[in-house]
mmCIF file of C-alpha atoms in Angstrom:
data_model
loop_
_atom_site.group_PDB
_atom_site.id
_atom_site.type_symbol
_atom_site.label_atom_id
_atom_site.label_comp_id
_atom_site.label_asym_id
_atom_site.label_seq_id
_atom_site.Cartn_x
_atom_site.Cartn_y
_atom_site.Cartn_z
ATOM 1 C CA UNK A 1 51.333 -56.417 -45.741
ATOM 2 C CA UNK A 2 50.275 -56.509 -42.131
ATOM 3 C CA UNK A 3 52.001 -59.443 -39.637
ATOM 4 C CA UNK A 4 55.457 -59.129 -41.770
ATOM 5 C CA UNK A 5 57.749 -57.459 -39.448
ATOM 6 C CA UNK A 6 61.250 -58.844 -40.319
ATOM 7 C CA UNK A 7 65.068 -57.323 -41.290
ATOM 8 C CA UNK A 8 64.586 -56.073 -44.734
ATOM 9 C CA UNK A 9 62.727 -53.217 -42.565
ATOM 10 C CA UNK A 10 66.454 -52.445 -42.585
ATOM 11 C CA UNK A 11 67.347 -52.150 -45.436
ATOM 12 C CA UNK A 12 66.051 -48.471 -46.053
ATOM 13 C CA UNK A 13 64.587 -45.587 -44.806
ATOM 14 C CA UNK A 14 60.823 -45.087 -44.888
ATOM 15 C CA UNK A 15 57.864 -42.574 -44.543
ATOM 16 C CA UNK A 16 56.420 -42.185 -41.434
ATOM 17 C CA UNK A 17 52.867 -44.031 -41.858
ATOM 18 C CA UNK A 18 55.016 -46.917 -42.657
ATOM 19 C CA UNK A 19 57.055 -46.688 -39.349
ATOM 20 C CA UNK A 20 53.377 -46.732 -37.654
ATOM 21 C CA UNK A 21 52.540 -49.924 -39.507
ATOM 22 C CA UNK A 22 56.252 -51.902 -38.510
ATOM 23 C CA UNK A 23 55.005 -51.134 -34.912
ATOM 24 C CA UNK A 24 51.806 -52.837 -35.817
ATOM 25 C CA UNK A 25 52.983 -55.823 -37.639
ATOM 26 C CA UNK A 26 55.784 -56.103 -34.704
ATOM 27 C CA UNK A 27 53.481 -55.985 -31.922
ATOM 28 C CA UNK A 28 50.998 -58.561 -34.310
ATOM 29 C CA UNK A 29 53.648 -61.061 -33.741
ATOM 30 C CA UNK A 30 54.654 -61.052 -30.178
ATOM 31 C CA UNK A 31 50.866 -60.512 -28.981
ATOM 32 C CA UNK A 32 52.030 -61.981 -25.693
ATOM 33 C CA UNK A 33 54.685 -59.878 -25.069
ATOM 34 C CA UNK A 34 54.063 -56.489 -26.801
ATOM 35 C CA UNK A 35 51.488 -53.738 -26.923
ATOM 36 C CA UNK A 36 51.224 -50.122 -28.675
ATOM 37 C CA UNK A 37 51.500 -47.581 -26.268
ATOM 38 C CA UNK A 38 51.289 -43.458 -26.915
ATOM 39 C CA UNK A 39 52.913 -41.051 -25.021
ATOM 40 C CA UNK A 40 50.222 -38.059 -26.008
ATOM 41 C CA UNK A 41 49.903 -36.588 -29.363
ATOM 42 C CA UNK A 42 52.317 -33.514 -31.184
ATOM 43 C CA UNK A 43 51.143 -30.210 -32.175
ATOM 44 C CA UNK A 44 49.221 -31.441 -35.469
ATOM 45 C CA UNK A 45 47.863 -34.170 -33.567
ATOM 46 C CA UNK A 46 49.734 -37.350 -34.434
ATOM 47 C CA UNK A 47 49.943 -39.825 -31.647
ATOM 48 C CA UNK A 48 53.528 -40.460 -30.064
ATOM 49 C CA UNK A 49 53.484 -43.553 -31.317
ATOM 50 C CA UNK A 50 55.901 -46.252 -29.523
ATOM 51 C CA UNK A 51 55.585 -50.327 -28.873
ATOM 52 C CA UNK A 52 56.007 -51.716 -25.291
ATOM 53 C CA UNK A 53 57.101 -54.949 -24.414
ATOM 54 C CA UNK A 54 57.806 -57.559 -21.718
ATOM 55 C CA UNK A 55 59.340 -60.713 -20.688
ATOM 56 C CA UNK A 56 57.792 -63.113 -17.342
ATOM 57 C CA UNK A 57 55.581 -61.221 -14.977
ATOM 58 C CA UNK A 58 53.754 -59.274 -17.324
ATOM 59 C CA UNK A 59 53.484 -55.767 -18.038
ATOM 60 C CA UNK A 60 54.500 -53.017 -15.761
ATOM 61 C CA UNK A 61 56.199 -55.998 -13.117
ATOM 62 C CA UNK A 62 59.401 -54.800 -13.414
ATOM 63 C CA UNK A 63 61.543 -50.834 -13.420
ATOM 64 C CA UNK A 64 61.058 -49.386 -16.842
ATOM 65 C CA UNK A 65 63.371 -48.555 -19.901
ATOM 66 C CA UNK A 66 62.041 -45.996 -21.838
ATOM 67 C CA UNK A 67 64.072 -45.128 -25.499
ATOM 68 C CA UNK A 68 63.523 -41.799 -27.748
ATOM 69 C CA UNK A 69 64.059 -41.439 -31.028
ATOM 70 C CA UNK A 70 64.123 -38.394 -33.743
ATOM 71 C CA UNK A 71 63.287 -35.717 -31.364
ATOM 72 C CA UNK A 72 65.010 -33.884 -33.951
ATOM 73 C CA UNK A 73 63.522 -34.340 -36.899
ATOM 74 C CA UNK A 74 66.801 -34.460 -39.628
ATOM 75 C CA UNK A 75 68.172 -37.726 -37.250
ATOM 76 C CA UNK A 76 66.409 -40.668 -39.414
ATOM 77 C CA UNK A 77 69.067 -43.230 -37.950
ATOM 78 C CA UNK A 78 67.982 -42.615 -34.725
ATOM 79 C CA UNK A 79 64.112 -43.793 -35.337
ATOM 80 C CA UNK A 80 66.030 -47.299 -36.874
ATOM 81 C CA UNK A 81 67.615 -47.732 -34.976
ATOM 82 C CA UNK A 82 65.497 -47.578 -31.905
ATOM 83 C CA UNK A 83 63.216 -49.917 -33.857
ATOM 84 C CA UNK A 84 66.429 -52.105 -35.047
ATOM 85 C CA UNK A 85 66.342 -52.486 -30.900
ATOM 86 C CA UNK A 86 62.798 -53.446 -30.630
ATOM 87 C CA UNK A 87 62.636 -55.843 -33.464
ATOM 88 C CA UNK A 88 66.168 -57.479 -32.297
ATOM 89 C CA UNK A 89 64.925 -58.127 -28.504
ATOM 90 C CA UNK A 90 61.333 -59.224 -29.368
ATOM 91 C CA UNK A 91 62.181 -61.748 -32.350
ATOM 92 C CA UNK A 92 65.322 -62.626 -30.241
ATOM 93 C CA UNK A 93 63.321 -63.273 -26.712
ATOM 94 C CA UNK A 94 62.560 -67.027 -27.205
ATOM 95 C CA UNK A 95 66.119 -68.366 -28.637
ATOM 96 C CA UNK A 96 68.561 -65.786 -27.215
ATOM 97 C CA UNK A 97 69.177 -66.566 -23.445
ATOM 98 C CA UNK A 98 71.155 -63.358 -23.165
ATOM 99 C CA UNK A 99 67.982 -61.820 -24.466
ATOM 100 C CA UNK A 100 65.402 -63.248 -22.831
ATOM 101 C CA UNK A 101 67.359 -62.641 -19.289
ATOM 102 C CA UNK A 102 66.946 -59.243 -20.593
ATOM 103 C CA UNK A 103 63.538 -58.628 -21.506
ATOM 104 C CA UNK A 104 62.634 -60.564 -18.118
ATOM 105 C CA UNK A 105 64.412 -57.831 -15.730
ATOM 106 C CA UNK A 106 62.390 -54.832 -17.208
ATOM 107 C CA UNK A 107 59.958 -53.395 -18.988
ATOM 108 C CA UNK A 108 61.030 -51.403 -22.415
ATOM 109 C CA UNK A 109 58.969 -48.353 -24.389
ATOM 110 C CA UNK A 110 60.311 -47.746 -27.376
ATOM 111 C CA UNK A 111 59.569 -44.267 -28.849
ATOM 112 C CA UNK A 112 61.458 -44.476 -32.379
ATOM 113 C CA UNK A 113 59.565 -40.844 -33.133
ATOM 114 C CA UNK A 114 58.929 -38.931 -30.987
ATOM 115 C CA UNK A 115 58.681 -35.776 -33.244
ATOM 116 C CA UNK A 116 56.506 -36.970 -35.943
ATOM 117 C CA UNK A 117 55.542 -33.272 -37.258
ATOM 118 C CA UNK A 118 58.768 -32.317 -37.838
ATOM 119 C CA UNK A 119 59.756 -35.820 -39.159
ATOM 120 C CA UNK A 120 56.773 -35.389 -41.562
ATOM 121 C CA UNK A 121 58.161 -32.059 -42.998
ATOM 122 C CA UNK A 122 61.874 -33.831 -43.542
ATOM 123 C CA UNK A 123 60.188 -35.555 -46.186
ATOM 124 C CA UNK A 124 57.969 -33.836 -47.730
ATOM 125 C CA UNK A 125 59.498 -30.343 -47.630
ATOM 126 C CA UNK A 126 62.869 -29.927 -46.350
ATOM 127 C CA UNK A 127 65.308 -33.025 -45.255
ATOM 128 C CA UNK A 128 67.311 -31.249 -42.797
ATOM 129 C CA UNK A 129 64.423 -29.614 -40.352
ATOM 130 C CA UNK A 130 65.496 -30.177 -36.397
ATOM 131 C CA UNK A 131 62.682 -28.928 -34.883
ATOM 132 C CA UNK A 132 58.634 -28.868 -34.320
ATOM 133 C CA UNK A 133 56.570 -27.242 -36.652
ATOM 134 C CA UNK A 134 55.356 -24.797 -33.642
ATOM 135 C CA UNK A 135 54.616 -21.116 -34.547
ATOM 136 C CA UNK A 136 56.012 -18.557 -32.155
ATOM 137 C CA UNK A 137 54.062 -15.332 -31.647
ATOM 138 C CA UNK A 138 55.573 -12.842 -33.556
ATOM 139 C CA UNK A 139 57.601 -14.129 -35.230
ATOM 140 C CA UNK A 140 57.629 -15.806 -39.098
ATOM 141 C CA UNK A 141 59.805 -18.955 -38.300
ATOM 142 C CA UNK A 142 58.701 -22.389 -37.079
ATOM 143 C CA UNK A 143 59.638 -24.541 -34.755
ATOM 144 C CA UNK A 144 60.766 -24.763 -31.346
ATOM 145 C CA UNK A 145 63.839 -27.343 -30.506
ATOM 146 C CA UNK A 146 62.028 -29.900 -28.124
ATOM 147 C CA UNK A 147 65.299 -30.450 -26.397
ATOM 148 C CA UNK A 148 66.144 -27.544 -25.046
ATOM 149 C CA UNK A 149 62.149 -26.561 -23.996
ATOM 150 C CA UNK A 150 62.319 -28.794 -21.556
ATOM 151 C CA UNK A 151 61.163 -27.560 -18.077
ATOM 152 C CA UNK A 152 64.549 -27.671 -15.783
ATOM 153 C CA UNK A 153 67.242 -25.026 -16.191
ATOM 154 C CA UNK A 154 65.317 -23.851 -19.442
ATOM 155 C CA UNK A 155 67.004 -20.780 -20.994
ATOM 156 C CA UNK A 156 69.991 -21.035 -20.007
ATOM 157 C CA UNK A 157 73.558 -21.189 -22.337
ATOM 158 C CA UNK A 158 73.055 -23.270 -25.083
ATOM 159 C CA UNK A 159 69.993 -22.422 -26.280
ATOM 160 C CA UNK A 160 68.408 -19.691 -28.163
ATOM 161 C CA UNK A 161 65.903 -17.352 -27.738
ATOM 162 C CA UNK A 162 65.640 -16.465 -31.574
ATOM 163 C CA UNK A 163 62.537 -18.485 -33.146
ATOM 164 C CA UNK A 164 64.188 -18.898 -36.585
ATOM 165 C CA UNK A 165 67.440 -20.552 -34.402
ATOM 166 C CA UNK A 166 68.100 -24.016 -34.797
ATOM 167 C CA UNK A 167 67.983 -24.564 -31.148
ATOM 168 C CA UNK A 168 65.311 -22.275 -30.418
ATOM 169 C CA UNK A 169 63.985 -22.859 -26.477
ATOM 170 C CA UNK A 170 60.181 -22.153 -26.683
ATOM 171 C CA UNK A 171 58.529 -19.324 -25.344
ATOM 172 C CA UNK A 172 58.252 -20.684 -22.535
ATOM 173 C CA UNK A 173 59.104 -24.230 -20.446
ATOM 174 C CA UNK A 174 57.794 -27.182 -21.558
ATOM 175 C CA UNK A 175 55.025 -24.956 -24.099
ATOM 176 C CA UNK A 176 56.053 -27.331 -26.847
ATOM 177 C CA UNK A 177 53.164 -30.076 -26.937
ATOM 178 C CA UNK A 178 55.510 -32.624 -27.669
ATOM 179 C CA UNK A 179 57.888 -32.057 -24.341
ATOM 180 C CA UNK A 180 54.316 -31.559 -22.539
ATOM 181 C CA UNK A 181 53.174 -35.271 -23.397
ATOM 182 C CA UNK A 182 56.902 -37.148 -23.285
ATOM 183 C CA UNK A 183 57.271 -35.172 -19.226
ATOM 184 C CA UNK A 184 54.088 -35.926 -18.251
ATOM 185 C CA UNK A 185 54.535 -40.003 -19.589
ATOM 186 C CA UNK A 186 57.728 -39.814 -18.310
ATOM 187 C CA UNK A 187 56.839 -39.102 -14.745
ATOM 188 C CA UNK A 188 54.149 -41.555 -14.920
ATOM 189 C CA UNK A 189 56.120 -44.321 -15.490
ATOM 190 C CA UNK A 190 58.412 -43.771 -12.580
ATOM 191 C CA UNK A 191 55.577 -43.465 -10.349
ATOM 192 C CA UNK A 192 54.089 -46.413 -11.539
ATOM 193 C CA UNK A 193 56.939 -48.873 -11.526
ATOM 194 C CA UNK A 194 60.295 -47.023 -11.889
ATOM 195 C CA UNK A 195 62.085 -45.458 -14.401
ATOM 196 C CA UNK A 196 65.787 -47.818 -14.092
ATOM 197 C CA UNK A 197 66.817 -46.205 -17.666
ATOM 198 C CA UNK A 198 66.476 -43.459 -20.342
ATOM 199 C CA UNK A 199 67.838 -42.838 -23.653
ATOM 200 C CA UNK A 200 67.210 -40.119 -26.044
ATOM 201 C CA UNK A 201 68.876 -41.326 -29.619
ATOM 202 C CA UNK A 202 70.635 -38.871 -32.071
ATOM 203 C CA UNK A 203 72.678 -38.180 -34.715
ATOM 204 C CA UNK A 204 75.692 -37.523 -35.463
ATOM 205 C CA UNK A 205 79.272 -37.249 -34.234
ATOM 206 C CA UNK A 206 79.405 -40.853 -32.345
ATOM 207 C CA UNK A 207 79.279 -39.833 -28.470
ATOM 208 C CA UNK A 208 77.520 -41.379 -25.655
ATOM 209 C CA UNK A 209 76.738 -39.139 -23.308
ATOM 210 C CA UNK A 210 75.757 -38.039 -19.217
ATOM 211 C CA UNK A 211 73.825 -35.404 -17.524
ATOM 212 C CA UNK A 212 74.366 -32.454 -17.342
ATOM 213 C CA UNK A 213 74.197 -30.558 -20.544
ATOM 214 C CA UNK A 214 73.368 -27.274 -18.478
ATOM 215 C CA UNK A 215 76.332 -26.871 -16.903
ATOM 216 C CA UNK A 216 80.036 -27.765 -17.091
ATOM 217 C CA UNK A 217 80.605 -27.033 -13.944
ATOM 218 C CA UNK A 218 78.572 -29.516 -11.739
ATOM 219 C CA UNK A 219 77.871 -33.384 -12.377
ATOM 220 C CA UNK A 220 75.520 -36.012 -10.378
ATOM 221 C CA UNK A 221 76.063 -37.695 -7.912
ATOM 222 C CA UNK A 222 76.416 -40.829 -9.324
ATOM 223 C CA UNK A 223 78.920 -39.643 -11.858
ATOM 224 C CA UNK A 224 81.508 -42.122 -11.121
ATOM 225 C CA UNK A 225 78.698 -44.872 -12.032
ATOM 226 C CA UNK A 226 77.821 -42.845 -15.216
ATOM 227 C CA UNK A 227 81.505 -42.929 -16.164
ATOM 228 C CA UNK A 228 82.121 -46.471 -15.635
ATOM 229 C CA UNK A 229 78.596 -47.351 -17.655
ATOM 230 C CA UNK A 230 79.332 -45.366 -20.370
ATOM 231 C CA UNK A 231 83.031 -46.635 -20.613
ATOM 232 C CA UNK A 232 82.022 -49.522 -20.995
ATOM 233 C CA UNK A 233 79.270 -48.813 -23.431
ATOM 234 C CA UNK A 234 81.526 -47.471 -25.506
ATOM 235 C CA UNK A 235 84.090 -50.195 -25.415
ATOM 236 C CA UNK A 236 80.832 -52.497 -26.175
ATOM 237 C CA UNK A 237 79.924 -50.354 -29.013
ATOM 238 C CA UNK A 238 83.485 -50.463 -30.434
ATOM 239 C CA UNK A 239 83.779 -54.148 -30.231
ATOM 240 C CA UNK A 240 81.419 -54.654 -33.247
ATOM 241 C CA UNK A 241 82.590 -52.834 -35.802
ATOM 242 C CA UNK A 242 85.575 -50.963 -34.726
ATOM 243 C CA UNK A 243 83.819 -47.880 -34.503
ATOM 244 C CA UNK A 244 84.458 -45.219 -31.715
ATOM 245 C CA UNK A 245 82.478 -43.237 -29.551
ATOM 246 C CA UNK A 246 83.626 -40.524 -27.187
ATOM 247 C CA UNK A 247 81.733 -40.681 -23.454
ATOM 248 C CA UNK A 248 81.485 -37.864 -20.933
ATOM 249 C CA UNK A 249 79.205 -35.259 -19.780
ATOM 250 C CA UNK A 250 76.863 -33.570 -22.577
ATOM 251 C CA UNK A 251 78.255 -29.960 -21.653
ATOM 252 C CA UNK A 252 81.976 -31.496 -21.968
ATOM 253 C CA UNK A 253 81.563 -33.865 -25.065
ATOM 254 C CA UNK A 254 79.407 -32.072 -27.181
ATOM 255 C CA UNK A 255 78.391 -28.352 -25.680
ATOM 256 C CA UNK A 256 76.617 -26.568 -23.168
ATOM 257 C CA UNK A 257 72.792 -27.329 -23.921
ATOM 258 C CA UNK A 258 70.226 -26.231 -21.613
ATOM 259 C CA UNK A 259 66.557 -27.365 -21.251
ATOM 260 C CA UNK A 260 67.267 -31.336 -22.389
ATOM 261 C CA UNK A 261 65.570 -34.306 -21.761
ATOM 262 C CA UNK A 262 68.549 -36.210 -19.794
ATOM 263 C CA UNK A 263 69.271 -33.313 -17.585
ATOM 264 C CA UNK A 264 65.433 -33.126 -16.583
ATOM 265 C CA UNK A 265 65.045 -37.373 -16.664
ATOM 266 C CA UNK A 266 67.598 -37.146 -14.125
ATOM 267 C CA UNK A 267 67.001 -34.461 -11.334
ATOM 268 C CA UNK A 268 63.162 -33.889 -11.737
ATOM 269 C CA UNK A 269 62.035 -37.496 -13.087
ATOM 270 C CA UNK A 270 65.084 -39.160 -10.741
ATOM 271 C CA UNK A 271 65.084 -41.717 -13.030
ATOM 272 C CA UNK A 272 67.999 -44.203 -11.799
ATOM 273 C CA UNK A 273 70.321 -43.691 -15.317
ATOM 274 C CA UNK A 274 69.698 -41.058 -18.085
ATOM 275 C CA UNK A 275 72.249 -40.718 -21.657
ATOM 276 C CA UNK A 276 71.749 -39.141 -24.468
ATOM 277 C CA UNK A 277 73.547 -41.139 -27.471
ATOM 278 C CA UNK A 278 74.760 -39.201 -30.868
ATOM 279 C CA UNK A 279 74.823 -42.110 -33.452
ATOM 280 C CA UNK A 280 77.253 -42.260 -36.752
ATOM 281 C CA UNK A 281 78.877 -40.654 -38.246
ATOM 282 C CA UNK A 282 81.434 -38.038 -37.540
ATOM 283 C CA UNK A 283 80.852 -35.924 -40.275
ATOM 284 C CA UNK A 284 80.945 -37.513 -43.690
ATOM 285 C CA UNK A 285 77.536 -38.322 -44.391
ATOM 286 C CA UNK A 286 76.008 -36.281 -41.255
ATOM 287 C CA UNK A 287 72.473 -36.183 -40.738
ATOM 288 C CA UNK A 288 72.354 -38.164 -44.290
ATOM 289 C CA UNK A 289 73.500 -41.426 -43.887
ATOM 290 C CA UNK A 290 73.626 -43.807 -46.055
ATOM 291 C CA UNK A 291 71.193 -46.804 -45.315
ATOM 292 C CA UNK A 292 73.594 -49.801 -45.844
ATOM 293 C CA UNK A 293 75.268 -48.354 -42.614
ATOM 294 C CA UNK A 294 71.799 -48.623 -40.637
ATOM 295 C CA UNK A 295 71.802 -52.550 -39.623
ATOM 296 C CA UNK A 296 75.522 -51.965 -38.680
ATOM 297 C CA UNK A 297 74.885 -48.673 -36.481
ATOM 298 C CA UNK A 298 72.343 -50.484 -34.853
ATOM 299 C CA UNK A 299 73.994 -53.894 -33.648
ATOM 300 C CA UNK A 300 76.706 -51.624 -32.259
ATOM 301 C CA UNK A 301 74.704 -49.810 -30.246
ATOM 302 C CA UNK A 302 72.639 -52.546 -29.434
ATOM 303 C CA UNK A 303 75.910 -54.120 -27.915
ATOM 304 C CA UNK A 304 76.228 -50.696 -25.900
ATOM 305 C CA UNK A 305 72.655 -50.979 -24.616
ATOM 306 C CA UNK A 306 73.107 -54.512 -23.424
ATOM 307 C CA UNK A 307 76.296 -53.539 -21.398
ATOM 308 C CA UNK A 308 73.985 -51.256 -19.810
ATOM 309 C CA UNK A 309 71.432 -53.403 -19.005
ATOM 310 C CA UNK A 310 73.703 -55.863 -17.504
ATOM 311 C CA UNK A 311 75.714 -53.371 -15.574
ATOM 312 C CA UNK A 312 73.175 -51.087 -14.412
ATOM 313 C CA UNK A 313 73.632 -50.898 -10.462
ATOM 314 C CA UNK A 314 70.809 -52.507 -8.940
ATOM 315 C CA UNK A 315 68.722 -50.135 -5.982
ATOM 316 C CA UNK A 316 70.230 -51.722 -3.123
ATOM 317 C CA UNK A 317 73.850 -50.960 -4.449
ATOM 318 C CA UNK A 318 72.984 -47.877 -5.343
ATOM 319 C CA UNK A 319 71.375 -47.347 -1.674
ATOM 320 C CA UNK A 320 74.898 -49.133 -0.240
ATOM 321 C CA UNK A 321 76.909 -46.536 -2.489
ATOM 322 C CA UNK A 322 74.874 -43.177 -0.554
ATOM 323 C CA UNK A 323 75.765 -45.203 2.348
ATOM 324 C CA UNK A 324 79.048 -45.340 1.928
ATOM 325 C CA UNK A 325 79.691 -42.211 0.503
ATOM 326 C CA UNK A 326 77.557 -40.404 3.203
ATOM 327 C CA UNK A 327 80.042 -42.149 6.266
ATOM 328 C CA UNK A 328 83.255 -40.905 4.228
ATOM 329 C CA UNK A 329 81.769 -37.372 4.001
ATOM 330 C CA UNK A 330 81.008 -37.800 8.020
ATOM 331 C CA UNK A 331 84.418 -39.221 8.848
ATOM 332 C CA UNK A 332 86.227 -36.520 6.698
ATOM 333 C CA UNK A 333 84.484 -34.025 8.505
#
């Protein structure tokens, strides 16, 4: 019924029209503190549904944190988890102190779905889909990965350029609908009041990971910072229920993946901090796992997003950093 958000959500897995009403009946019962935002619609036309919310100061007030969920459509965990994070900070915001510091310094959108049409086709047709449900000229397979179509170092190693591949790029950068709307949000949000953090949620093989997933062979900047954040993510994550995550680069870690959402968060969005997460398990239960392990995957990486958003380097450190490092370049020259 409608106004009943609470943790037996958690219990299971659910179909997607019920995912749309937990936003509603979650957003129903903050009213003060939560809206439901879109961020554009897929190829068949269902919204990108997500829920915003917000602690003193009122929406948009304070450097966004904008989650992803499912962009690959197999990952159910992922789209419970990002909710398990929305339901834990808003019900949490008026008795947690921890929380409500929290939900004060920024403004979170929450995306548990963000590839409904494929999600859609996991269960009705075939549990295991990754990608879209876009057709490709030419050719009889569907789907083009959404994370490797989008529009920085697109077709390069690591993705395909067979449509009936898994990690098929697109025909071209950023044509998937989907990548079109989440960019173009994406971008508006920094402009409008600064993107401070960015997560795109997976599944599986337990890693938290940093740009880039283009290349091995060049890292930001800030690397050292990503290192030390993800570190201690990790050793956040563990902490809960003994479970372990590996943390590095995406090319590194996992493999060389070109045309992803962190990669293009980071040098085109400069969004302050961009991972990409790869939830339980390692293998056993892959893309299928079992539900009883969903509130569990979710407080421990809950733990792993709060180290980040009490670690997070505020701008002037970061500014103090460039500084710094730019004198040591000049007095090593």
């Amino acid at each position: 019924m409608p106004g009943s958000a609470n943790s037996t959500w958690f219990n299971s897995y659910h179909p997607y029209q019920d995912h749309l009403q937990f936003l509603s009946d979650l957003q129903s019962q903050y009213p003060g503190n939560a809206e439901l935002v879109t961020s554009g619609s897929s190829l068949q036309g269902n919204a990108i549904t997500g829920i915003r919310f917000y602690g003193t100061g009122g929406r948009g007030s304070r450097p966004a944190v904008v989650f992803h969920g499912t962009v690959h459509a197999r990952e159910w965990i992922a789209s419970m988890v990002v909710e398990y994070f929305a339901y834990t900070l808003l019900s949490g915001y008026k008795t947690d102190d921890s929380i409500r510091a929290l939900v004060d310094k920024y403004d979170f959108y929450l995306f548990p779905v963000v590839n409904p049409d494929g999600f859609l086709y996991t269960q009705s047709t075939n549990r295991l889909w990754r990608k879209n449900r876009q057709r490709t000229s030419g050719s009889s397979c569907l789907g083009h990965d959404i994370n490797r179509n989008w529009p920085y170092k697109w077709d390069g190693p690591g993705s395909s350029t067979n449509p009936c591949a898994e990690d098929y790029r697109g025909e071209s950068a950023g044509d998937a609908p989907e990548t079109k709307a989440l960019s173009s949000f994406l971008k508006q949000v920094k402009a409008s009041q600064g993107l401070k953090l960015y997560m795109d949620w997976h599944s599986y093989s337990q890693l938290f990971m940093t740009p880039y997933g283009y290349t091995c062979d060049a890292v930001p900047a800030n690397n050292d910072d990503y290192q030390r954040l993800a570190g201690g993510a990790v050793d956040a994550i563990r902490a809960v229920h003994g479970t372990s995550f590996q943390y590095g680069p995406i090319c590194s870690t996992i493999y060389q993946a070109a045309g992803s959402s962190i990669d293009y968060v980071n040098d085109v969005v400069s969004g302050d901090y961009g991972f990409a997460a790869e939830l339980r398990d390692t293998g056993r239960y892959g893309f299928v796992l079992p539900p009883d392990q969903i509130v569990p995957s979710g407080e421990e990486a809950l733990a792993g997003v709060k180290y980040l958003l009490q670690n997070m380097k505020s701008q002037i450190e970061s500014d103090l950093d460039m500084c710094r490092d730019v004198r040591l370049a000049c007095v090593n020259n």
